[in-house]
Amino acid sequence: MSESGAAVRNTRQRSAVSALLAEVEGFHSAQDLHAMLRDRGERVGLTTVYRTLQGLADAGEIDVMRPPGGEHLYRRCSEGHHHHLVCRACGRTVEVAGPTVESWADRVAAQHGFTDVSHTLEIFGTCPTCTP
Amino acid sequence: MSESGAAVRNTRQRSAVSALLAEVEGFHSAQDLHAMLRDRGERVGLTTVYRTLQGLADAGEIDVMRPPGGEHLYRRCSEGHHHHLVCRACGRTVEVAGPTVESWADRVAAQHGFTDVSHTLEIFGTCPTCTP
DNA sequence: CGCGATAACGACAATGATTGTCAAAAACGC
DNA sequence: GCGTTTTTGACAATCATTGTCGTTATCGCG
């Protein structure tokens, strides 16, 4: 159980989740995605959706956001590393990239001797549309 | 229901929670704080602790962190705005201040027309002690 | 100083997302 | 094709957090 048989199998359900994530825009909760799959006629268990999403998140193929609201939101986070600017009122999400922040975080962590560094950054505000 | 009776009352329990937060170091969960209060002999309900912490967080008097683990962690976030560098292995927390990030976040948000901006940033890594 | 309105408390139940369990089914290597 | 091993999925369990609602304490005012 050490090598060779790494064994990550290619299943119909896994493909379905990946395919769905490739199509939808923005963030969606696990339950949300599960519902969409059902609508499409794909028969996938909720537990499997959760597990698949976790796996994808571990593999770094998708992005996880934990809004104050409660549920985790997942999104296909293909290329590059970026953060999100979220409207408090309407939930609209804008992607932002910040090389500055990346390097700053890495530098600060390195100064303290930390290795294997990652970070989470979310910006909240009220978007123009929602400003009276 | 518009004004005059703003009414935020000063209760023993509220003082107890504030006092405790003023003394302890680092982050603690609501349940953790509740247990400490009990040890001190303060009789405060868990529900009240949750509500008080929420109120303090709304008022900006304390800081809330939501680690991947699950529970929310609260901390007296007195002066200045800072972020945290957390060790994945031992949980050790280092405070870091980043004027760069602050201004960057504000600027980016402003560029997109967002107002009333706030942000959340957490850096995770493995600290020197936990690095083999 | 005391009284009444009303906010806050608190014990308990409810909620609800996530995780664990485990037998059955599917996938891959040979 | 066949057996082994991963994966699936229905269901139950977990557990932090939130709602409920009668009771209690606080504060403003007479």
PDB file of N, CA and C in Angstrom, chain B residues 28-119:
ATOM      1  N   HIS B  28      -9.749  31.618  21.258  1.00  0.00           N
ATOM      2  CA  HIS B  28     -10.503  30.593  21.965  1.00  0.00           C
ATOM      3  C   HIS B  28     -11.885  30.469  21.352  1.00  0.00           C
ATOM      4  N   SER B  29     -12.405  29.274  21.404  1.00  0.00           N
ATOM      5  CA  SER B  29     -13.748  29.060  20.885  1.00  0.00           C
ATOM      6  C   SER B  29     -14.764  29.496  21.920  1.00  0.00           C
ATOM      7  N   ALA B  30     -15.999  29.660  21.466  1.00  0.00           N
ATOM      8  CA  ALA B  30     -17.055  30.092  22.365  1.00  0.00           C
ATOM      9  C   ALA B  30     -17.198  29.092  23.518  1.00  0.00           C
ATOM     10  N   GLN B  31     -17.137  27.841  23.187  1.00  0.00           N
ATOM     11  CA  GLN B  31     -17.320  26.815  24.203  1.00  0.00           C
ATOM     12  C   GLN B  31     -16.164  26.833  25.198  1.00  0.00           C
ATOM     13  N   ASP B  32     -15.006  27.098  24.672  1.00  0.00           N
ATOM     14  CA  ASP B  32     -13.816  27.209  25.481  1.00  0.00           C
ATOM     15  C   ASP B  32     -13.996  28.337  26.502  1.00  0.00           C
ATOM     16  N   LEU B  33     -14.395  29.484  26.022  1.00  0.00           N
ATOM     17  CA  LEU B  33     -14.587  30.641  26.886  1.00  0.00           C
ATOM     18  C   LEU B  33     -15.669  30.359  27.920  1.00  0.00           C
ATOM     19  N   HIS B  34     -16.696  29.686  27.472  1.00  0.00           N
ATOM     20  CA  HIS B  34     -17.785  29.350  28.376  1.00  0.00           C
ATOM     21  C   HIS B  34     -17.276  28.480  29.523  1.00  0.00           C
ATOM     22  N   ALA B  35     -16.438  27.513  29.180  1.00  0.00           N
ATOM     23  CA  ALA B  35     -15.877  26.628  30.193  1.00  0.00           C
ATOM     24  C   ALA B  35     -15.028  27.426  31.180  1.00  0.00           C
ATOM     25  N   MET B  36     -14.229  28.358  30.664  1.00  0.00           N
ATOM     26  CA  MET B  36     -13.384  29.163  31.539  1.00  0.00           C
ATOM     27  C   MET B  36     -14.236  29.976  32.509  1.00  0.00           C
ATOM     28  N   LEU B  37     -15.308  30.519  32.026  1.00  0.00           N
ATOM     29  CA  LEU B  37     -16.178  31.302  32.894  1.00  0.00           C
ATOM     30  C   LEU B  37     -16.735  30.441  34.015  1.00  0.00           C
ATOM     31  N   ARG B  38     -17.080  29.232  33.672  1.00  0.00           N
ATOM     32  CA  ARG B  38     -17.615  28.320  34.686  1.00  0.00           C
ATOM     33  C   ARG B  38     -16.574  28.041  35.753  1.00  0.00           C
ATOM     34  N   ASP B  39     -15.348  27.822  35.291  1.00  0.00           N
ATOM     35  CA  ASP B  39     -14.264  27.561  36.230  1.00  0.00           C
ATOM     36  C   ASP B  39     -14.088  28.723  37.203  1.00  0.00           C
ATOM     37  N   ARG B  40     -14.283  29.903  36.699  1.00  0.00           N
ATOM     38  CA  ARG B  40     -14.134  31.084  37.533  1.00  0.00           C
ATOM     39  C   ARG B  40     -15.288  31.251  38.500  1.00  0.00           C
ATOM     40  N   GLY B  41     -16.296  30.455  38.287  1.00  0.00           N
ATOM     41  CA  GLY B  41     -17.445  30.582  39.164  1.00  0.00           C
ATOM     42  C   GLY B  41     -18.519  31.499  38.606  1.00  0.00           C
ATOM     43  N   GLU B  42     -18.246  32.088  37.453  1.00  0.00           N
ATOM     44  CA  GLU B  42     -19.256  32.940  36.826  1.00  0.00           C
ATOM     45  C   GLU B  42     -20.329  32.041  36.231  1.00  0.00           C
ATOM     46  N   ARG B  43     -21.550  32.370  36.523  1.00  0.00           N
ATOM     47  CA  ARG B  43     -22.613  31.554  35.990  1.00  0.00           C
ATOM     48  C   ARG B  43     -23.183  32.247  34.742  1.00  0.00           C
ATOM     49  N   VAL B  44     -22.745  31.763  33.595  1.00  0.00           N
ATOM     50  CA  VAL B  44     -23.183  32.343  32.332  1.00  0.00           C
ATOM     51  C   VAL B  44     -23.610  31.221  31.397  1.00  0.00           C
ATOM     52  N   GLY B  45     -24.719  31.421  30.745  1.00  0.00           N
ATOM     53  CA  GLY B  45     -25.216  30.396  29.837  1.00  0.00           C
ATOM     54  C   GLY B  45     -24.433  30.379  28.533  1.00  0.00           C
ATOM     55  N   LEU B  46     -24.361  29.209  27.932  1.00  0.00           N
ATOM     56  CA  LEU B  46     -23.611  29.084  26.684  1.00  0.00           C
ATOM     57  C   LEU B  46     -24.233  29.960  25.603  1.00  0.00           C
ATOM     58  N   THR B  47     -25.531  29.962  25.551  1.00  0.00           N
ATOM     59  CA  THR B  47     -26.221  30.788  24.564  1.00  0.00           C
ATOM     60  C   THR B  47     -25.819  32.241  24.701  1.00  0.00           C
ATOM     61  N   THR B  48     -25.733  32.685  25.923  1.00  0.00           N
ATOM     62  CA  THR B  48     -25.375  34.071  26.171  1.00  0.00           C
ATOM     63  C   THR B  48     -23.963  34.366  25.713  1.00  0.00           C
ATOM     64  N   VAL B  49     -23.080  33.412  25.944  1.00  0.00           N
ATOM     65  CA  VAL B  49     -21.702  33.610  25.504  1.00  0.00           C
ATOM     66  C   VAL B  49     -21.682  33.791  23.989  1.00  0.00           C
ATOM     67  N   TYR B  50     -22.392  32.913  23.292  1.00  0.00           N
ATOM     68  CA  TYR B  50     -22.451  33.035  21.837  1.00  0.00           C
ATOM     69  C   TYR B  50     -22.969  34.400  21.423  1.00  0.00           C
ATOM     70  N   ARG B  51     -24.060  34.798  22.041  1.00  0.00           N
ATOM     71  CA  ARG B  51     -24.671  36.062  21.641  1.00  0.00           C
ATOM     72  C   ARG B  51     -23.776  37.248  21.974  1.00  0.00           C
ATOM     73  N   THR B  52     -23.153  37.197  23.132  1.00  0.00           N
ATOM     74  CA  THR B  52     -22.274  38.290  23.515  1.00  0.00           C
ATOM     75  C   THR B  52     -21.108  38.401  22.543  1.00  0.00           C
ATOM     76  N   LEU B  53     -20.534  37.249  22.210  1.00  0.00           N
ATOM     77  CA  LEU B  53     -19.405  37.269  21.291  1.00  0.00           C
ATOM     78  C   LEU B  53     -19.832  37.839  19.940  1.00  0.00           C
ATOM     79  N   GLN B  54     -21.014  37.460  19.506  1.00  0.00           N
ATOM     80  CA  GLN B  54     -21.516  37.990  18.241  1.00  0.00           C
ATOM     81  C   GLN B  54     -21.644  39.501  18.301  1.00  0.00           C
ATOM     82  N   GLY B  55     -22.191  39.954  19.419  1.00  0.00           N
ATOM     83  CA  GLY B  55     -22.359  41.392  19.576  1.00  0.00           C
ATOM     84  C   GLY B  55     -21.021  42.109  19.543  1.00  0.00           C
ATOM     85  N   LEU B  56     -20.057  41.571  20.278  1.00  0.00           N
ATOM     86  CA  LEU B  56     -18.744  42.187  20.312  1.00  0.00           C
ATOM     87  C   LEU B  56     -18.099  42.172  18.933  1.00  0.00           C
ATOM     88  N   ALA B  57     -18.321  41.089  18.227  1.00  0.00           N
ATOM     89  CA  ALA B  57     -17.745  41.000  16.890  1.00  0.00           C
ATOM     90  C   ALA B  57     -18.389  42.032  15.975  1.00  0.00           C
ATOM     91  N   ASP B  58     -19.682  42.184  16.087  1.00  0.00           N
ATOM     92  CA  ASP B  58     -20.388  43.182  15.284  1.00  0.00           C
ATOM     93  C   ASP B  58     -19.867  44.578  15.596  1.00  0.00           C
ATOM     94  N   ALA B  59     -19.612  44.791  16.867  1.00  0.00           N
ATOM     95  CA  ALA B  59     -19.141  46.098  17.293  1.00  0.00           C
ATOM     96  C   ALA B  59     -17.672  46.296  16.931  1.00  0.00           C
ATOM     97  N   GLY B  60     -17.070  45.260  16.416  1.00  0.00           N
ATOM     98  CA  GLY B  60     -15.670  45.381  15.998  1.00  0.00           C
ATOM     99  C   GLY B  60     -14.693  45.312  17.151  1.00  0.00           C
ATOM    100  N   GLU B  61     -15.169  44.889  18.304  1.00  0.00           N
ATOM    101  CA  GLU B  61     -14.287  44.861  19.459  1.00  0.00           C
ATOM    102  C   GLU B  61     -13.475  43.583  19.552  1.00  0.00           C
ATOM    103  N   ILE B  62     -13.934  42.568  18.886  1.00  0.00           N
ATOM    104  CA  ILE B  62     -13.140  41.346  18.869  1.00  0.00           C
ATOM    105  C   ILE B  62     -13.012  40.831  17.448  1.00  0.00           C
ATOM    106  N   ASP B  63     -12.090  39.913  17.306  1.00  0.00           N
ATOM    107  CA  ASP B  63     -11.735  39.379  16.009  1.00  0.00           C
ATOM    108  C   ASP B  63     -12.250  37.951  15.919  1.00  0.00           C
ATOM    109  N   VAL B  64     -12.733  37.587  14.775  1.00  0.00           N
ATOM    110  CA  VAL B  64     -13.225  36.229  14.593  1.00  0.00           C
ATOM    111  C   VAL B  64     -12.391  35.525  13.539  1.00  0.00           C
ATOM    112  N   MET B  65     -11.973  34.313  13.831  1.00  0.00           N
ATOM    113  CA  MET B  65     -11.248  33.529  12.852  1.00  0.00           C
ATOM    114  C   MET B  65     -12.006  32.229  12.627  1.00  0.00           C
ATOM    115  N   ARG B  66     -12.076  31.806  11.377  1.00  0.00           N
ATOM    116  CA  ARG B  66     -12.817  30.585  11.082  1.00  0.00           C
ATOM    117  C   ARG B  66     -11.873  29.563  10.468  1.00  0.00           C
ATOM    118  N   PRO B  67     -11.195  28.837  11.295  1.00  0.00           N
ATOM    119  CA  PRO B  67     -10.241  27.858  10.779  1.00  0.00           C
ATOM    120  C   PRO B  67     -10.978  26.719  10.099  1.00  0.00           C
ATOM    121  N   PRO B  68     -10.291  26.045   9.179  1.00  0.00           N
ATOM    122  CA  PRO B  68     -10.897  24.926   8.471  1.00  0.00           C
ATOM    123  C   PRO B  68     -11.454  23.872   9.418  1.00  0.00           C
ATOM    124  N   GLY B  69     -10.926  23.824  10.606  1.00  0.00           N
ATOM    125  CA  GLY B  69     -11.338  22.800  11.562  1.00  0.00           C
ATOM    126  C   GLY B  69     -12.815  22.801  11.890  1.00  0.00           C
ATOM    127  N   GLY B  70     -13.419  23.941  11.974  1.00  0.00           N
ATOM    128  CA  GLY B  70     -14.829  23.964  12.273  1.00  0.00           C
ATOM    129  C   GLY B  70     -15.275  25.115  13.143  1.00  0.00           C
ATOM    130  N   GLU B  71     -14.864  25.125  14.391  1.00  0.00           N
ATOM    131  CA  GLU B  71     -15.392  26.129  15.300  1.00  0.00           C
ATOM    132  C   GLU B  71     -14.826  27.517  15.030  1.00  0.00           C
ATOM    133  N   HIS B  72     -15.605  28.488  15.370  1.00  0.00           N
ATOM    134  CA  HIS B  72     -15.134  29.857  15.244  1.00  0.00           C
ATOM    135  C   HIS B  72     -14.268  30.170  16.456  1.00  0.00           C
ATOM    136  N   LEU B  73     -13.235  30.946  16.212  1.00  0.00           N
ATOM    137  CA  LEU B  73     -12.378  31.335  17.312  1.00  0.00           C
ATOM    138  C   LEU B  73     -12.445  32.844  17.492  1.00  0.00           C
ATOM    139  N   TYR B  74     -12.532  33.252  18.747  1.00  0.00           N
ATOM    140  CA  TYR B  74     -12.666  34.669  19.038  1.00  0.00           C
ATOM    141  C   TYR B  74     -11.446  35.172  19.798  1.00  0.00           C
ATOM    142  N   ARG B  75     -11.168  36.421  19.580  1.00  0.00           N
ATOM    143  CA  ARG B  75     -10.050  36.996  20.295  1.00  0.00           C
ATOM    144  C   ARG B  75     -10.207  38.493  20.428  1.00  0.00           C
ATOM    145  N   ARG B  76      -9.758  39.006  21.559  1.00  0.00           N
ATOM    146  CA  ARG B  76      -9.793  40.441  21.717  1.00  0.00           C
ATOM    147  C   ARG B  76      -8.815  41.043  20.735  1.00  0.00           C
ATOM    148  N   CYS B  77      -9.341  41.796  19.817  1.00  0.00           N
ATOM    149  CA  CYS B  77      -8.533  42.364  18.761  1.00  0.00           C
ATOM    150  C   CYS B  77      -8.491  43.849  19.017  1.00  0.00           C
ATOM    151  N   SER B  78      -7.734  44.216  20.021  1.00  0.00           N
ATOM    152  CA  SER B  78      -7.767  45.588  20.480  1.00  0.00           C
ATOM    153  C   SER B  78      -7.351  46.590  19.428  1.00  0.00           C
ATOM    154  N   GLU B  79      -6.079  46.842  19.386  1.00  0.00           N
ATOM    155  CA  GLU B  79      -5.645  47.962  18.565  1.00  0.00           C
ATOM    156  C   GLU B  79      -5.030  47.520  17.256  1.00  0.00           C
ATOM    157  N   GLY B  80      -5.259  48.350  16.274  1.00  0.00           N
ATOM    158  CA  GLY B  80      -4.660  48.063  14.985  1.00  0.00           C
ATOM    159  C   GLY B  80      -5.341  46.899  14.284  1.00  0.00           C
ATOM    160  N   HIS B  81      -4.991  46.767  13.071  1.00  0.00           N
ATOM    161  CA  HIS B  81      -5.564  45.692  12.269  1.00  0.00           C
ATOM    162  C   HIS B  81      -4.415  44.777  11.896  1.00  0.00           C
ATOM    163  N   HIS B  82      -4.573  43.515  12.215  1.00  0.00           N
ATOM    164  CA  HIS B  82      -3.482  42.605  11.894  1.00  0.00           C
ATOM    165  C   HIS B  82      -4.040  41.269  11.434  1.00  0.00           C
ATOM    166  N   HIS B  83      -3.172  40.438  10.962  1.00  0.00           N
ATOM    167  CA  HIS B  83      -3.610  39.133  10.480  1.00  0.00           C
ATOM    168  C   HIS B  83      -2.844  38.052  11.212  1.00  0.00           C
ATOM    169  N   HIS B  84      -3.101  36.820  10.849  1.00  0.00           N
ATOM    170  CA  HIS B  84      -2.488  35.743  11.600  1.00  0.00           C
ATOM    171  C   HIS B  84      -1.814  34.698  10.748  1.00  0.00           C
ATOM    172  N   LEU B  85      -0.711  34.266  11.269  1.00  0.00           N
ATOM    173  CA  LEU B  85       0.084  33.233  10.636  1.00  0.00           C
ATOM    174  C   LEU B  85      -0.051  32.016  11.543  1.00  0.00           C
ATOM    175  N   VAL B  86      -0.707  31.016  11.061  1.00  0.00           N
ATOM    176  CA  VAL B  86      -1.037  29.879  11.903  1.00  0.00           C
ATOM    177  C   VAL B  86      -0.300  28.616  11.485  1.00  0.00           C
ATOM    178  N   CYS B  87       0.233  27.904  12.471  1.00  0.00           N
ATOM    179  CA  CYS B  87       0.918  26.648  12.159  1.00  0.00           C
ATOM    180  C   CYS B  87      -0.100  25.531  12.028  1.00  0.00           C
ATOM    181  N   ARG B  88      -0.018  24.837  10.925  1.00  0.00           N
ATOM    182  CA  ARG B  88      -0.955  23.747  10.649  1.00  0.00           C
ATOM    183  C   ARG B  88      -0.813  22.628  11.669  1.00  0.00           C
ATOM    184  N   ALA B  89       0.417  22.406  12.124  1.00  0.00           N
ATOM    185  CA  ALA B  89       0.649  21.257  12.987  1.00  0.00           C
ATOM    186  C   ALA B  89       0.324  21.542  14.449  1.00  0.00           C
ATOM    187  N   CYS B  90       0.919  22.607  14.994  1.00  0.00           N
ATOM    188  CA  CYS B  90       0.765  22.818  16.433  1.00  0.00           C
ATOM    189  C   CYS B  90      -0.213  23.941  16.769  1.00  0.00           C
ATOM    190  N   GLY B  91      -0.663  24.665  15.751  1.00  0.00           N
ATOM    191  CA  GLY B  91      -1.650  25.695  16.015  1.00  0.00           C
ATOM    192  C   GLY B  91      -1.087  27.006  16.535  1.00  0.00           C
ATOM    193  N   ARG B  92       0.209  27.062  16.653  1.00  0.00           N
ATOM    194  CA  ARG B  92       0.830  28.284  17.131  1.00  0.00           C
ATOM    195  C   ARG B  92       0.442  29.452  16.228  1.00  0.00           C
ATOM    196  N   THR B  93       0.173  30.585  16.825  1.00  0.00           N
ATOM    197  CA  THR B  93      -0.282  31.730  16.044  1.00  0.00           C
ATOM    198  C   THR B  93       0.661  32.913  16.196  1.00  0.00           C
ATOM    199  N   VAL B  94       1.027  33.494  15.100  1.00  0.00           N
ATOM    200  CA  VAL B  94       1.867  34.677  15.120  1.00  0.00           C
ATOM    201  C   VAL B  94       1.089  35.824  14.486  1.00  0.00           C
ATOM    202  N   GLU B  95       1.135  36.956  15.149  1.00  0.00           N
ATOM    203  CA  GLU B  95       0.457  38.119  14.584  1.00  0.00           C
ATOM    204  C   GLU B  95       1.343  38.804  13.568  1.00  0.00           C
ATOM    205  N   VAL B  96       0.760  39.194  12.482  1.00  0.00           N
ATOM    206  CA  VAL B  96       1.534  39.930  11.498  1.00  0.00           C
ATOM    207  C   VAL B  96       0.722  41.139  11.031  1.00  0.00           C
ATOM    208  N   ALA B  97       1.404  42.209  10.809  1.00  0.00           N
ATOM    209  CA  ALA B  97       0.728  43.401  10.312  1.00  0.00           C
ATOM    210  C   ALA B  97       1.198  43.648   8.889  1.00  0.00           C
ATOM    211  N   GLY B  98       0.302  44.039   8.045  1.00  0.00           N
ATOM    212  CA  GLY B  98       0.694  44.247   6.652  1.00  0.00           C
ATOM    213  C   GLY B  98       0.028  45.442   6.019  1.00  0.00           C
ATOM    214  N   PRO B  99       0.625  46.592   6.228  1.00  0.00           N
ATOM    215  CA  PRO B  99       0.071  47.811   5.637  1.00  0.00           C
ATOM    216  C   PRO B  99      -0.095  47.645   4.124  1.00  0.00           C
ATOM    217  N   THR B 100       0.856  46.954   3.541  1.00  0.00           N
ATOM    218  CA  THR B 100       0.819  46.714   2.103  1.00  0.00           C
ATOM    219  C   THR B 100      -0.496  46.090   1.696  1.00  0.00           C
ATOM    220  N   VAL B 101      -0.855  45.047   2.413  1.00  0.00           N
ATOM    221  CA  VAL B 101      -2.055  44.315   2.072  1.00  0.00           C
ATOM    222  C   VAL B 101      -3.303  45.160   2.263  1.00  0.00           C
ATOM    223  N   GLU B 102      -3.303  45.892   3.367  1.00  0.00           N
ATOM    224  CA  GLU B 102      -4.463  46.729   3.667  1.00  0.00           C
ATOM    225  C   GLU B 102      -4.749  47.657   2.497  1.00  0.00           C
ATOM    226  N   SER B 103      -3.719  48.381   2.118  1.00  0.00           N
ATOM    227  CA  SER B 103      -3.932  49.377   1.071  1.00  0.00           C
ATOM    228  C   SER B 103      -4.238  48.704  -0.258  1.00  0.00           C
ATOM    229  N   TRP B 104      -3.608  47.585  -0.489  1.00  0.00           N
ATOM    230  CA  TRP B 104      -3.875  46.871  -1.732  1.00  0.00           C
ATOM    231  C   TRP B 104      -5.344  46.474  -1.806  1.00  0.00           C
ATOM    232  N   ALA B 105      -5.823  45.906  -0.723  1.00  0.00           N
ATOM    233  CA  ALA B 105      -7.221  45.452  -0.697  1.00  0.00           C
ATOM    234  C   ALA B 105      -8.169  46.628  -0.927  1.00  0.00           C
ATOM    235  N   ASP B 106      -7.900  47.715  -0.242  1.00  0.00           N
ATOM    236  CA  ASP B 106      -8.762  48.887  -0.390  1.00  0.00           C
ATOM    237  C   ASP B 106      -8.727  49.409  -1.822  1.00  0.00           C
ATOM    238  N   ARG B 107      -7.560  49.433  -2.355  1.00  0.00           N
ATOM    239  CA  ARG B 107      -7.404  49.963  -3.704  1.00  0.00           C
ATOM    240  C   ARG B 107      -8.157  49.092  -4.714  1.00  0.00           C
ATOM    241  N   VAL B 108      -7.930  47.803  -4.635  1.00  0.00           N
ATOM    242  CA  VAL B 108      -8.589  46.892  -5.556  1.00  0.00           C
ATOM    243  C   VAL B 108     -10.109  47.008  -5.451  1.00  0.00           C
ATOM    244  N   ALA B 109     -10.592  47.054  -4.221  1.00  0.00           N
ATOM    245  CA  ALA B 109     -12.031  47.155  -4.022  1.00  0.00           C
ATOM    246  C   ALA B 109     -12.558  48.455  -4.614  1.00  0.00           C
ATOM    247  N   ALA B 110     -11.815  49.515  -4.385  1.00  0.00           N
ATOM    248  CA  ALA B 110     -12.234  50.819  -4.897  1.00  0.00           C
ATOM    249  C   ALA B 110     -12.278  50.811  -6.427  1.00  0.00           C
ATOM    250  N   GLN B 111     -11.323  50.158  -7.007  1.00  0.00           N
ATOM    251  CA  GLN B 111     -11.277  50.084  -8.469  1.00  0.00           C
ATOM    252  C   GLN B 111     -12.541  49.468  -9.034  1.00  0.00           C
ATOM    253  N   HIS B 112     -13.140  48.591  -8.257  1.00  0.00           N
ATOM    254  CA  HIS B 112     -14.354  47.936  -8.723  1.00  0.00           C
ATOM    255  C   HIS B 112     -15.595  48.633  -8.186  1.00  0.00           C
ATOM    256  N   GLY B 113     -15.396  49.759  -7.575  1.00  0.00           N
ATOM    257  CA  GLY B 113     -16.525  50.552  -7.097  1.00  0.00           C
ATOM    258  C   GLY B 113     -17.119  50.061  -5.784  1.00  0.00           C
ATOM    259  N   PHE B 114     -16.406  49.180  -5.122  1.00  0.00           N
ATOM    260  CA  PHE B 114     -16.926  48.666  -3.861  1.00  0.00           C
ATOM    261  C   PHE B 114     -16.669  49.653  -2.731  1.00  0.00           C
ATOM    262  N   THR B 115     -17.638  49.719  -1.819  1.00  0.00           N
ATOM    263  CA  THR B 115     -17.488  50.607  -0.672  1.00  0.00           C
ATOM    264  C   THR B 115     -17.626  49.796   0.616  1.00  0.00           C
ATOM    265  N   ASP B 116     -17.326  50.453   1.708  1.00  0.00           N
ATOM    266  CA  ASP B 116     -17.454  49.812   3.004  1.00  0.00           C
ATOM    267  C   ASP B 116     -16.692  48.492   3.012  1.00  0.00           C
ATOM    268  N   VAL B 117     -15.441  48.599   2.716  1.00  0.00           N
ATOM    269  CA  VAL B 117     -14.625  47.410   2.479  1.00  0.00           C
ATOM    270  C   VAL B 117     -13.975  46.840   3.739  1.00  0.00           C
ATOM    271  N   SER B 118     -14.016  45.533   3.837  1.00  0.00           N
ATOM    272  CA  SER B 118     -13.268  44.856   4.888  1.00  0.00           C
ATOM    273  C   SER B 118     -12.650  43.614   4.263  1.00  0.00           C
ATOM    274  N   HIS B 119     -11.758  43.000   4.984  1.00  0.00           N
ATOM    275  CA  HIS B 119     -11.157  41.806   4.397  1.00  0.00           C
ATOM    276  C   HIS B 119     -10.688  40.824   5.456  1.00  0.00           C
TER     277      HIS B 119
END
